[in-house]
Amino acid sequence: MHRFEGKVVIVTGAGSGMGEATARRFSREGASVVLADYDRDSVERVASELPADRTMVQVVDVSSSGPVNAMVEATVSRFGKLDVIVNNAGVHESGEPEEITDERWRKVMSVDADGVFFGCRAAIPHLEKTGGSIINTASVSGTGGDWGMSPYNAAKGAVVNLTRALALDLGKKGIRVNSVCPSLTRTAMTEDMLEDGQLVARFKQRIPLGRVCEPDEVAAVIAFLASDDASFITGANIPVDGGVSASNGQPGQG
Ligand code: NAD
Ligand code: HBR
């Protein structure tokens, strides 16, 4: 499929995991892709494997609005417009609430919540011109609570409701705003969790499809939401969770 030929797409957190898979997917489908990440080495590694004439790297920390604004301006200056922004960069902290220091709380909120808002806000004037769309990476952790993940749940909950609010505000400008809500996915973020066999077994008990999600499976849904096939979808937080959110939380029998 070449759904994104002539389109310009920014993906944050493109140096790893779902962001990397998403950048590769848009590139494969013909888009010019701006790969943004604060880890220069990782994002340059991914970009080096994509076509140079329609690939650009931006080393940016999304938790500050200035660099995010500059990233969007650099995109428009190089490629002339912006059609899609995928606000995907994120960090995760776990622990009992009493263990969450001010610094750990601010880190998660500043990247996972502030960073998403800054990306959306900077993109609006450009997306209005192209009738473009925003896709945020939320999480199942944004639609319900987890044990020991309070800052992450707070930040992802913010992304879920921000997605709804922006869909209302930006509909009149012709901009669609949606999010994906993955469950446990095989990336660097979850490396430690995936090494714990007992934990993975407990996760699988709660996942009707009985396995962990792969980054490409999230990238495919992000690409769908950005495509014309999703032209009447806005304000949706789409579970990519193997059925986790279909449960009311009670354990299975047997
Ligand atoms: P990952 O660690 O593989 O990738 C995250 C990327 O974001 C990294 O390349 C990192 O350098 C970058 N990043 C982190 N902070 C940044 C900052 N301040 N500025 C710019 N870039 C920054 O993890 P992933 O699992 O691919 O995470 C992508 C998104 O998916 C995150 O928003 C995460 O919360 C979300 N998510 C992950 C899971 C999962 O199980 N892995 C599930 C649901 C949602
Ligand atoms: C575990 C999963 O919900 C996440 C890290 O988002």
XYZ file of C-alpha atoms and ligand atoms in Angstrom:
304
model
C 0.000 0.000 0.000
C 1.138 3.557 -0.758
C -1.457 5.509 1.190
C 0.931 8.270 2.267
C 2.749 9.253 -0.937
C 3.191 13.049 -0.863
C 2.278 13.203 2.840
C 4.508 14.588 5.585
C 4.490 12.835 8.951
C 6.236 13.562 12.279
C 6.742 10.644 14.676
C 8.132 11.359 18.160
C 9.949 8.634 20.046
C 10.975 7.279 16.634
C 14.271 5.864 17.859
C 12.786 2.739 19.397
C 9.772 0.490 19.824
C 6.407 1.605 18.503
C 7.739 4.945 17.262
C 10.397 3.191 15.204
C 7.846 0.741 13.799
C 5.491 3.629 13.001
C 8.168 5.697 11.258
C 9.171 2.662 9.173
C 5.522 1.958 8.316
C 4.790 5.506 7.095
C 8.049 5.530 5.135
C 7.236 2.181 3.527
C 3.866 3.619 2.495
C 5.524 6.562 0.739
C 5.488 9.396 3.314
C 8.228 11.893 4.043
C 8.952 11.148 7.688
C 10.470 13.286 10.439
C 11.914 11.029 13.107
C 12.094 12.828 16.444
C 13.678 11.519 19.613
C 15.943 12.789 22.368
C 18.306 9.851 21.868
C 20.409 10.929 18.890
C 22.142 7.573 18.283
C 18.971 5.537 18.166
C 17.035 7.910 15.931
C 19.975 8.314 13.529
C 20.283 4.521 13.320
C 16.625 4.162 12.285
C 16.779 7.105 9.871
C 19.910 5.747 8.166
C 17.859 2.797 6.929
C 15.161 4.981 5.305
C 15.277 6.912 1.974
C 17.444 10.016 2.573
C 15.396 12.317 0.312
C 12.246 11.883 2.394
C 13.674 11.354 5.880
C 14.696 13.927 8.474
C 15.992 13.545 12.025
C 15.098 15.916 14.829
C 16.867 15.475 18.157
C 14.293 16.932 20.504
C 13.160 16.576 24.094
C 9.370 16.747 23.837
C 8.968 17.841 27.452
C 9.853 21.466 26.516
C 7.621 23.415 24.198
C 10.383 25.463 22.513
C 12.154 22.482 20.925
C 8.804 20.940 19.950
C 7.780 24.156 18.181
C 11.173 24.204 16.447
C 10.713 20.577 15.326
C 7.424 21.439 13.628
C 8.886 24.552 11.995
C 11.910 22.575 10.729
C 9.535 20.011 9.227
C 7.526 22.603 7.334
C 10.681 24.376 6.227
C 12.161 21.158 4.763
C 9.029 19.468 3.360
C 6.659 22.446 2.889
C 3.753 21.193 5.025
C 2.596 18.795 7.718
C -0.133 16.159 7.307
C 0.209 13.943 10.397
C 1.827 14.144 13.822
C 2.195 11.036 15.958
C 2.876 12.069 19.565
C 4.371 8.805 20.736
C 7.480 9.566 22.871
C 6.972 8.314 26.390
C 8.569 7.134 29.604
C 7.338 4.836 32.335
C 7.944 4.784 36.105
C 6.606 2.232 38.530
C 6.444 1.988 42.301
C 4.190 2.492 45.288
C 2.830 6.063 45.511
C 5.085 6.829 48.511
C 8.119 5.922 46.384
C 7.267 8.434 43.663
C 9.466 11.474 44.252
C 8.616 14.884 42.827
C 11.247 14.301 40.150
C 9.820 10.954 39.049
C 6.285 12.393 38.967
C 7.399 15.423 36.924
C 9.416 13.247 34.535
C 6.427 11.126 33.576
C 3.960 13.999 33.451
C 6.326 16.244 31.509
C 7.109 13.714 28.781
C 3.898 11.683 28.573
C 1.337 14.448 29.113
C 3.029 17.845 28.497
C 4.942 16.451 25.503
C 1.758 15.269 23.816
C 0.026 18.614 24.332
C 3.042 20.559 23.044
C 3.145 18.420 19.894
C -0.574 18.840 19.240
C -0.519 22.600 19.817
C 2.499 23.230 17.603
C 0.992 21.213 14.756
C -2.480 22.818 14.681
C -1.871 25.719 12.250
C -0.157 23.407 9.779
C -2.669 20.567 10.063
C -5.475 23.074 9.481
C -3.956 23.862 6.097
C -3.723 20.221 5.027
C -6.830 18.788 6.744
C -4.430 16.598 8.634
C -4.619 14.469 11.728
C -3.095 13.814 15.139
C -2.501 10.381 16.649
C -1.379 10.147 20.267
C 0.061 7.021 21.839
C -1.918 6.568 25.047
C -2.202 3.118 26.669
C -4.683 0.798 28.340
C -3.046 2.451 31.351
C -4.914 5.608 30.331
C -8.345 3.995 30.430
C -8.044 2.256 33.819
C -5.671 1.941 36.748
C -2.717 -0.419 37.159
C -1.099 -1.547 40.375
C 2.102 0.439 41.040
C 1.942 2.788 38.036
C 0.234 5.907 39.449
C 2.193 8.606 37.562
C 1.946 6.677 34.308
C -1.805 6.135 34.786
C -2.253 9.847 35.506
C -0.289 10.898 32.431
C -1.921 8.418 30.054
C -5.366 9.281 31.435
C -4.545 12.871 30.534
C -3.656 11.822 26.981
C -6.945 9.933 26.579
C -9.089 12.874 27.651
C -6.890 15.421 25.862
C -7.514 13.422 22.689
C -11.273 13.730 23.193
C -11.096 17.452 24.062
C -8.932 18.317 21.056
C -11.222 16.348 18.754
C -14.024 18.683 19.848
C -11.975 21.851 19.475
C -10.286 20.945 16.192
C -13.157 19.293 14.314
C -14.212 22.689 12.946
C -10.690 23.134 11.553
C -10.957 19.787 9.748
C -8.343 18.146 11.988
C -9.007 14.638 13.348
C -7.514 13.624 16.721
C -7.326 10.015 17.899
C -5.196 7.817 20.116
C -4.073 4.216 20.324
C -4.242 2.391 23.648
C -1.892 -0.598 23.540
C -1.501 -3.158 26.299
C 1.863 -4.772 27.130
C 3.984 -4.460 23.963
C 7.443 -5.843 23.235
C 9.701 -2.730 23.343
C 12.653 -1.346 25.297
C 10.200 0.182 27.777
C 8.950 -3.217 28.869
C 12.200 -5.204 28.586
C 12.404 -5.780 32.352
C 8.758 -6.815 32.587
C 9.123 -9.246 29.685
C 12.144 -10.895 31.297
C 10.007 -11.847 34.301
C 8.394 -15.100 33.167
C 5.880 -15.225 36.025
C 4.753 -11.657 35.348
C 4.341 -12.369 31.632
C 2.265 -15.457 32.485
C -0.013 -13.329 34.687
C -0.382 -10.753 31.882
C -1.264 -13.502 29.408
C -4.048 -14.712 31.697
C -5.652 -11.278 31.305
C -5.141 -10.992 27.538
C -7.839 -12.898 25.637
C -5.520 -13.320 22.633
C -2.983 -14.827 25.046
C 0.148 -12.980 23.945
C 2.066 -9.728 24.116
C 1.524 -7.055 21.417
C 4.242 -6.401 18.794
C 5.203 -2.794 17.823
C 4.193 -3.375 14.176
C 0.647 -4.153 15.309
C 0.395 -0.714 16.916
C 2.013 0.977 13.896
C -0.629 -0.572 11.631
C -3.461 0.957 13.668
C -1.738 4.353 13.797
C -1.375 4.264 9.997
C -5.052 3.343 9.634
C -6.095 6.261 11.873
C -3.951 8.631 9.788
C -5.363 7.327 6.508
C -8.442 8.358 4.531
C -10.041 5.064 5.583
C -10.515 6.691 9.005
C -11.940 9.940 7.574
C -14.961 9.972 9.939
C -13.120 8.831 13.078
C -12.151 11.474 15.601
C -11.985 11.592 19.389
C -11.510 7.814 19.530
C -9.118 6.069 21.907
C -8.649 2.758 20.114
C -7.640 -0.273 22.211
C -4.809 -2.291 20.651
C -4.837 -4.696 23.533
C -5.686 -8.236 22.486
C -8.990 -7.850 24.330
C -7.747 -6.713 27.755
C -10.295 -3.891 27.925
C -13.156 -6.275 27.086
C -12.904 -7.615 30.652
C -14.670 -6.112 33.666
C -11.618 -7.080 35.728
C -12.896 -10.279 37.314
C -10.571 -13.298 36.978
C -11.260 -16.172 34.625
C -12.492 -19.546 35.886
C -10.278 -22.546 35.426
P 10.529 2.723 23.885
O 11.248 3.011 25.154
O 10.979 1.600 23.034
O 10.446 4.034 22.984
C 10.212 5.301 23.521
C 11.046 6.312 22.736
O 10.725 7.620 23.232
C 12.554 6.111 22.938
O 13.214 6.104 21.687
C 12.972 7.300 23.782
O 14.298 7.749 23.524
C 11.930 8.343 23.366
N 11.739 9.386 24.378
C 11.556 9.233 25.710
N 11.471 10.418 26.310
C 11.594 11.359 25.339
C 11.607 12.777 25.335
N 11.476 13.486 26.454
N 11.734 13.404 24.141
C 11.891 12.706 23.004
N 11.906 11.367 22.951
C 11.774 10.702 24.104
O 9.016 2.475 24.351
P 7.667 2.196 23.549
O 6.993 1.109 24.289
O 7.862 2.084 22.087
O 6.893 3.549 23.887
C 6.214 4.320 22.906
C 4.924 4.822 23.505
O 4.063 3.701 23.744
C 5.065 5.520 24.858
O 4.232 6.653 24.882
C 4.579 4.474 25.838
O 4.111 5.041 27.033
C 3.483 3.815 25.035
N 3.038 2.488 25.457
C 3.932 1.468 25.635
C 3.448 0.212 25.977
C 4.353 -0.965 26.120
O 3.910 -1.979 26.705
N 5.581 -0.917 25.606
C 2.068 -0.003 26.111
C 1.207 1.068 25.933
C 1.697 2.313 25.589
C 2.150 -2.063 30.575
C 1.557 -1.154 29.599
O 0.226 -0.835 29.839
C 2.315 0.102 29.399
C 3.742 0.163 29.745
O 1.747 1.027 28.896
